[in-house]
Coordinates of C-alpha atoms and ligand atoms in Angstrom, one line a residue:
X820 CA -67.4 -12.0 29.5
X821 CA -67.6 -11.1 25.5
X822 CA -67.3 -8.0 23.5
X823 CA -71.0 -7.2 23.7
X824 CA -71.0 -6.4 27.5
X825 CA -67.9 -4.0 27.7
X826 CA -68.6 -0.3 28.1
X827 CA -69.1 1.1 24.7
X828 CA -66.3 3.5 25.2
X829 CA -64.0 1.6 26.0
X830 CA -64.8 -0.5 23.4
X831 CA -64.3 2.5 21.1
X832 CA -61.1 2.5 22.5
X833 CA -59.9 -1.0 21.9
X834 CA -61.4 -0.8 18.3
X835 CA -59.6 2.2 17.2
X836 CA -56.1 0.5 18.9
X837 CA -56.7 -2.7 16.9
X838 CA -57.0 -0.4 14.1
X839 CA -53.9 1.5 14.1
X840 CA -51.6 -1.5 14.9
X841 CA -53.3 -3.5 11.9
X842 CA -52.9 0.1 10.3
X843 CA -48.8 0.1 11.1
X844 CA -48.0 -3.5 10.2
X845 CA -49.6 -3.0 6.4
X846 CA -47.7 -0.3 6.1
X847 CA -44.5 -2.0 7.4
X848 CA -45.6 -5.1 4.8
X849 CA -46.5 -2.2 1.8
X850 CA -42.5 -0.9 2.1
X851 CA -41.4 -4.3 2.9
X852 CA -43.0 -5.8 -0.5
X853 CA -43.2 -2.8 -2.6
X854 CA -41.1 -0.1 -1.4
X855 CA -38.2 -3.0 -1.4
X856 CA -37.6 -1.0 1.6
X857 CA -35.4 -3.6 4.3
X858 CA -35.0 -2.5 8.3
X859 CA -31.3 -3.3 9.0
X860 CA -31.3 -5.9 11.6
X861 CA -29.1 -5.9 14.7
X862 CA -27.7 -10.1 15.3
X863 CA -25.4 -10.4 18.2
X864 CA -26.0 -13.8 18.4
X865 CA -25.1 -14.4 14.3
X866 CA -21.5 -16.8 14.1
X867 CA -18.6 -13.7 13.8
X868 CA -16.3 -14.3 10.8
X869 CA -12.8 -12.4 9.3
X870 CA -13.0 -13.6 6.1
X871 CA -15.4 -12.2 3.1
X872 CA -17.9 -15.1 1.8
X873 CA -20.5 -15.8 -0.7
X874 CA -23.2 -18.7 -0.8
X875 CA -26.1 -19.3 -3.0
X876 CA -29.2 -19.7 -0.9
X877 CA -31.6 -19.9 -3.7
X878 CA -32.6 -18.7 -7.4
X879 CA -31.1 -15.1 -7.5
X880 CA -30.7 -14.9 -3.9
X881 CA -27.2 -15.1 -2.1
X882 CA -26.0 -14.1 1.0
X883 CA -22.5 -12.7 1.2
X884 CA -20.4 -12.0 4.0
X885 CA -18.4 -8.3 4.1
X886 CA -15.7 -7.7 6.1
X887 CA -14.3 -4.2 6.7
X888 CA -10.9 -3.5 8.1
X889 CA -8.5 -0.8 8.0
X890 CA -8.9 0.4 5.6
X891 CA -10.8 -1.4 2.8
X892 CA -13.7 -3.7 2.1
X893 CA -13.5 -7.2 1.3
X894 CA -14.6 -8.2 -1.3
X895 CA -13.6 -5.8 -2.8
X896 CA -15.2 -6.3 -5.7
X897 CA -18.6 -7.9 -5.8
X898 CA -20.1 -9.0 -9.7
X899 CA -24.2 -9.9 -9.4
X900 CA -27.1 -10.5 -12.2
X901 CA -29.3 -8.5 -12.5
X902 CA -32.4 -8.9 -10.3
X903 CA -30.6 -10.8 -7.6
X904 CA -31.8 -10.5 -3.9
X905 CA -28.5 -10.1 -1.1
X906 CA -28.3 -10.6 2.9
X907 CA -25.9 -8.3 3.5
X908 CA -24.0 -9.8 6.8
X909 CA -21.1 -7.5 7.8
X910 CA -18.4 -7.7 10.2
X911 CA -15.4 -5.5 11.4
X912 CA -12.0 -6.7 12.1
X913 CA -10.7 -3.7 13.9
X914 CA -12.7 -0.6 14.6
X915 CA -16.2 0.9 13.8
X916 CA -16.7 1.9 9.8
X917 CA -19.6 2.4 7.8
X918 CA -20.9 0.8 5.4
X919 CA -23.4 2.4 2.7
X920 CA -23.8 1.1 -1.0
X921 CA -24.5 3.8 -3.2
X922 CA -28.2 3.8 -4.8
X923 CA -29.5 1.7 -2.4
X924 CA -31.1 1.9 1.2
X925 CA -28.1 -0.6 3.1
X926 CA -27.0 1.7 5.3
X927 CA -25.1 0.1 8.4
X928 CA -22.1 0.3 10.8
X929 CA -19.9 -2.5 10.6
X930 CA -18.4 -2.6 14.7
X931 CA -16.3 -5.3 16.1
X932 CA -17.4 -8.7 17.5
X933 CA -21.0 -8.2 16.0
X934 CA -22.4 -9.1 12.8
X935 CA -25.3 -7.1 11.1
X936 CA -27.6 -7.5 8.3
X937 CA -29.8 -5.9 5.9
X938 CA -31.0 -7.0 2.5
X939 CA -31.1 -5.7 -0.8
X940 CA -32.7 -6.2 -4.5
X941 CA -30.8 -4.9 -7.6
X942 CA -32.9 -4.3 -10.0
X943 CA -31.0 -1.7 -12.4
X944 CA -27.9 -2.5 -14.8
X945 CA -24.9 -0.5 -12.8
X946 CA -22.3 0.0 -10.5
X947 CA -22.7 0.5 -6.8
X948 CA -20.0 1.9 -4.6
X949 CA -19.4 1.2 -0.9
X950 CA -18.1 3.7 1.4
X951 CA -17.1 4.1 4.6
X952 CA -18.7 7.1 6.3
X953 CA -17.6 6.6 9.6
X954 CA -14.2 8.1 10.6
X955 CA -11.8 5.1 10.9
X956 CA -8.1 6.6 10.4
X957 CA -5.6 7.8 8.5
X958 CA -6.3 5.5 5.4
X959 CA -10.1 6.5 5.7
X960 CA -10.7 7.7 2.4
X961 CA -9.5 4.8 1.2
X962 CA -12.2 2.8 2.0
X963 CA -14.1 1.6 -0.7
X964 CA -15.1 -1.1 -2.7
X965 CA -18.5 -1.8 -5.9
X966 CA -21.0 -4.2 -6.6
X967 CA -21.2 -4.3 -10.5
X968 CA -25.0 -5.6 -11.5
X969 CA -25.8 -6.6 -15.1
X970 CA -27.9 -8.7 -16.8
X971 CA -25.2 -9.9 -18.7
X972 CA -23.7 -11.9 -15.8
X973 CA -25.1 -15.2 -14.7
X974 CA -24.1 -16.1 -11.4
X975 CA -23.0 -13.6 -8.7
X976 CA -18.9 -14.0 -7.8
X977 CA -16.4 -12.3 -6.0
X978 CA -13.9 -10.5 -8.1
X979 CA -11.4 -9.6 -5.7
X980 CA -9.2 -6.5 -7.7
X981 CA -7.0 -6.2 -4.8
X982 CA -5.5 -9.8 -5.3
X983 CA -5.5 -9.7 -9.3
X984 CA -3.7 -6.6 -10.1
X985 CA -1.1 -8.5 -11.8
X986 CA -1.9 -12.0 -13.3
X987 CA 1.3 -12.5 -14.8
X988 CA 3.7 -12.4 -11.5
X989 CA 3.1 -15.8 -9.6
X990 CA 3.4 -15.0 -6.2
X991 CA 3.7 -16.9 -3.2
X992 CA 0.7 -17.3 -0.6
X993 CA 3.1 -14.8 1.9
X994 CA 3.6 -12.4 -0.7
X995 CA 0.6 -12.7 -1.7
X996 CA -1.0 -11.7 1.6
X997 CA 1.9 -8.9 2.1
X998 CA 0.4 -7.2 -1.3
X999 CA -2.6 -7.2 0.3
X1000 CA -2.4 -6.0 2.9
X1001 CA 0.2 -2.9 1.1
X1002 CA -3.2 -1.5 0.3
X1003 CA -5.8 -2.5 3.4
X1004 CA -3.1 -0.9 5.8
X1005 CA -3.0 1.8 4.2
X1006 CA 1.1 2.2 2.7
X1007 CA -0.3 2.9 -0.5
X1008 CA -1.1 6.2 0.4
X1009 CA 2.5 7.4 0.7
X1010 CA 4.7 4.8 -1.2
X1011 CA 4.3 3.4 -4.6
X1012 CA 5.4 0.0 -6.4
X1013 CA 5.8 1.5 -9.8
X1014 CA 9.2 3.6 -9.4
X1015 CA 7.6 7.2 -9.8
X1016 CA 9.7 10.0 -8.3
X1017 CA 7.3 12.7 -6.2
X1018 CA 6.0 10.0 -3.6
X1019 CA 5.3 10.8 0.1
X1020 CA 7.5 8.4 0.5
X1021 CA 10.1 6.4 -1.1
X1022 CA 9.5 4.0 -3.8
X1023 CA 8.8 0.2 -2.9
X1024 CA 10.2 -0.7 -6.5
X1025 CA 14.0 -1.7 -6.2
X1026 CA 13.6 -1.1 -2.2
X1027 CA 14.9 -4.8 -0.9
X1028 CA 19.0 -4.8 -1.4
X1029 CA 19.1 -1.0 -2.2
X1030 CA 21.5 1.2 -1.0
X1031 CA 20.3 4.6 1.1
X1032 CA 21.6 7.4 2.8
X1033 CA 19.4 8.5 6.2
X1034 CA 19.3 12.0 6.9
X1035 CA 22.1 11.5 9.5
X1036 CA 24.7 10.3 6.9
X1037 CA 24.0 7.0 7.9
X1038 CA 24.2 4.7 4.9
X1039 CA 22.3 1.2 4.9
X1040 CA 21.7 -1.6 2.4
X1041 CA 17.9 -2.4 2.9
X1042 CA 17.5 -6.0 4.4
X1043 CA 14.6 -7.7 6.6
X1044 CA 15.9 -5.8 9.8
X1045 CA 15.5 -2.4 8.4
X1046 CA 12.2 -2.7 6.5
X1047 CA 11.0 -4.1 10.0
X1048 CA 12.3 -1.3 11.9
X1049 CA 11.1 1.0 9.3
X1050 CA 7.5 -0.5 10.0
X1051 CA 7.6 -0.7 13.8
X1052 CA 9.7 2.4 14.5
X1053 CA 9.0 4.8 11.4
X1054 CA 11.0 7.9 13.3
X1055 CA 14.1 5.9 14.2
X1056 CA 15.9 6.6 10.6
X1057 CA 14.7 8.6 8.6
X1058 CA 15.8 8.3 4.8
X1059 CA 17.5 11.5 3.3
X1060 CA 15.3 13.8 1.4
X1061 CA 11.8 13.0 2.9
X1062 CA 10.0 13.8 5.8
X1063 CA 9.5 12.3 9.0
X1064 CA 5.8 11.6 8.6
X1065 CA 5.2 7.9 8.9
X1066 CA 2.7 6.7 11.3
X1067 CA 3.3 4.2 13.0
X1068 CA 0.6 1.8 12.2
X1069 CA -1.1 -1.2 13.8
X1070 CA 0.4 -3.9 11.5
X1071 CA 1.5 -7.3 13.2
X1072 CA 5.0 -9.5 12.8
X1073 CA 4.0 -12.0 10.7
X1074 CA 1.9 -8.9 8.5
X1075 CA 6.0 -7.5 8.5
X1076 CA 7.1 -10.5 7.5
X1077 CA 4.3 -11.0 4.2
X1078 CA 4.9 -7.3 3.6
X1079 CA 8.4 -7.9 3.3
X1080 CA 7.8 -10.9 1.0
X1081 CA 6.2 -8.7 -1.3
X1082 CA 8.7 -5.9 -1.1
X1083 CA 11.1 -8.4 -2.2
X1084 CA 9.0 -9.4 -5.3
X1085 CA 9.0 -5.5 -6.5
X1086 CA 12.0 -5.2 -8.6
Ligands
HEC1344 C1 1.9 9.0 5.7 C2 2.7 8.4 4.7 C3 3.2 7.0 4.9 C4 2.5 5.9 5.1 C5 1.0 5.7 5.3 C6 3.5 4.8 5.2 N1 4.7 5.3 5.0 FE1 6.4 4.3 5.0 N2 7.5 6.0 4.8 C7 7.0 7.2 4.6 C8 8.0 8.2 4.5 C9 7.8 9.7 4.3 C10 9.2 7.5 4.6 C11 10.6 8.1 4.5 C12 11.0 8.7 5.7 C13 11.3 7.7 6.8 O1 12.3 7.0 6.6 O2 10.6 7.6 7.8 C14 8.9 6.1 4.7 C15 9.8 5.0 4.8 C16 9.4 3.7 4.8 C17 10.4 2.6 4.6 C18 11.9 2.8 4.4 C19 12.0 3.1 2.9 C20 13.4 3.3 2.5 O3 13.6 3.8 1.3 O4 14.3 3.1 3.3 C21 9.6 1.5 4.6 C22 10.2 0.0 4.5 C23 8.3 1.8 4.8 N3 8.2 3.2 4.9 C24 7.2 0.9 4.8 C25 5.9 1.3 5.0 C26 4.8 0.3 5.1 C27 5.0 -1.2 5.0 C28 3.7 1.0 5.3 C29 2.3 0.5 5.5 C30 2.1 -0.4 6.6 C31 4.0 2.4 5.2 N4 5.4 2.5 5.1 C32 3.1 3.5 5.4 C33 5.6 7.6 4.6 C34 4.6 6.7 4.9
CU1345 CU1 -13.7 2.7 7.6

């Protein structure tokens, strides 16, 4: 049987099919190639990480590795040259957030146990937010985190502001983490490290060794147990002259333990 002895109609038929599929995939090449347009790819099967990475896959091309967590984005802070071409993979170590980089099309949801993709050329000189646009909990709006692209910069690195606030203090890898993880859990939102009065709550700065009245009369020099109960069991004393409004939030022993580590590094 060939083409010649089919029924003219339905040869029509076949023809004008052919057509429009050959029809769809240029256009799908056209906003691939020109539109820089990329379709966000679901990979189930792609190896889960926790940690943010970067790796150089070629000339101006990487392919770095996002985590988001309650509540931030690592890295937080993401330099690239100009003109570089980046797989986005992206993971969640907790619950659902979003994921959309400002002035571009990468638009994704970051959900737990898979990883997904989408790729993106920066062209322009600028700085490119990421926010979460998903509801994820009570340090939300704290989500965030920028590419900076210019031509300026050679080779794409992660410049992680979270960990170099403060280049001066040495601290150790537990304190380190415990600083950390101050802001991706989301304690930054109510207490602060510099001393300022007017805090939800009270200052972390002197905290470790201070004396402190509860609202019961209680009074209480702050040591390991307390700042640990404080953590696990926010309503159980409550310090005079503030509110009882600390969540109780998901944060582990050992994330106590580097918390208090860093506590004890405020003075
Ligand atoms: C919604 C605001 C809020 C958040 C978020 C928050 N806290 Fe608190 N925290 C408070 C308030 C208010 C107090 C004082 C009242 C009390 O004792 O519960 C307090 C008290 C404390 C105390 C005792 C301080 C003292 O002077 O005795 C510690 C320690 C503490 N918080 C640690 C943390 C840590 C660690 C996190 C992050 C994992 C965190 N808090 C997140 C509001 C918050
Ligand atoms: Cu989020």
């Amino acid at each position: 049987m060939s083409f010649s002895n089919i029924d003219a109609t339905e040869k029509k038929v076949v023809t004008i099919a052919v057509l429009v599929s050959a029809g769809h995939l240029m256009l799908i090449a056209y906003a691939a190639m020109f539109l820089n347009i990329s379709v966000p790819t679901c990979q189930p099967n792609e190896k889960l990480f926790t940690e943010p990475s970067i790796s150089k896959v070629g000339p101006l091309r990487y392919e770095v590795h996002y985590v988001a967590k309650m509540w931030n984005f690592l890295p937080k802070k993401l330099l690239l040259p100009k003109g570089s071409t980046v797989d986005f993979y992206l993971g969640s170590n907790d619950v659902n957030h979003g994921f959309h980089i400002n002035g571009t099309h990468v638009n994704l949801m970051a959900v737990p146990g898979v990883v997904n993709k989408a790729t993106q050329i920066f062209r322009e000189n600028g700085d490119y937010p990421i926010i979460c646009h998903e509801y994820c909990g009570f340090g939300h709006q704290n989500m965030n985190a920028v590419i900076s692209v210019s031509d300026k910069i050679t080779e794409a690195v992660i410049e992680d502001s979270t960990q170099a606030n403060d280049p001066k203090l040495e601290l150790s890898a537990s304190a380190k983490s415990g600083k950390e993880l101050f802001g991706v859990k989301g304690c930054v939102a109510c207490h602060n490290v510099d001393g300022a009065a007017g805090g939800v709550g009270p200052t972390f700065r002197g905290l470790y060794g201070r004396s402190e009245e509860m609202q019961d009369g209680l009074k209480l020099t702050v040591d390991d147990a307390y700042i640990a109960e404080s953590i696990k069991e926010p309503i159980k004393k409550i310090v005079k002259g503030y509110n009882p409004v600390m969540p109780v939030l998901p944060v582990s022993e050992d994330e106590i333990k580097n918390i208090t580590e860093y506590i004890k590094t405020i003075k």
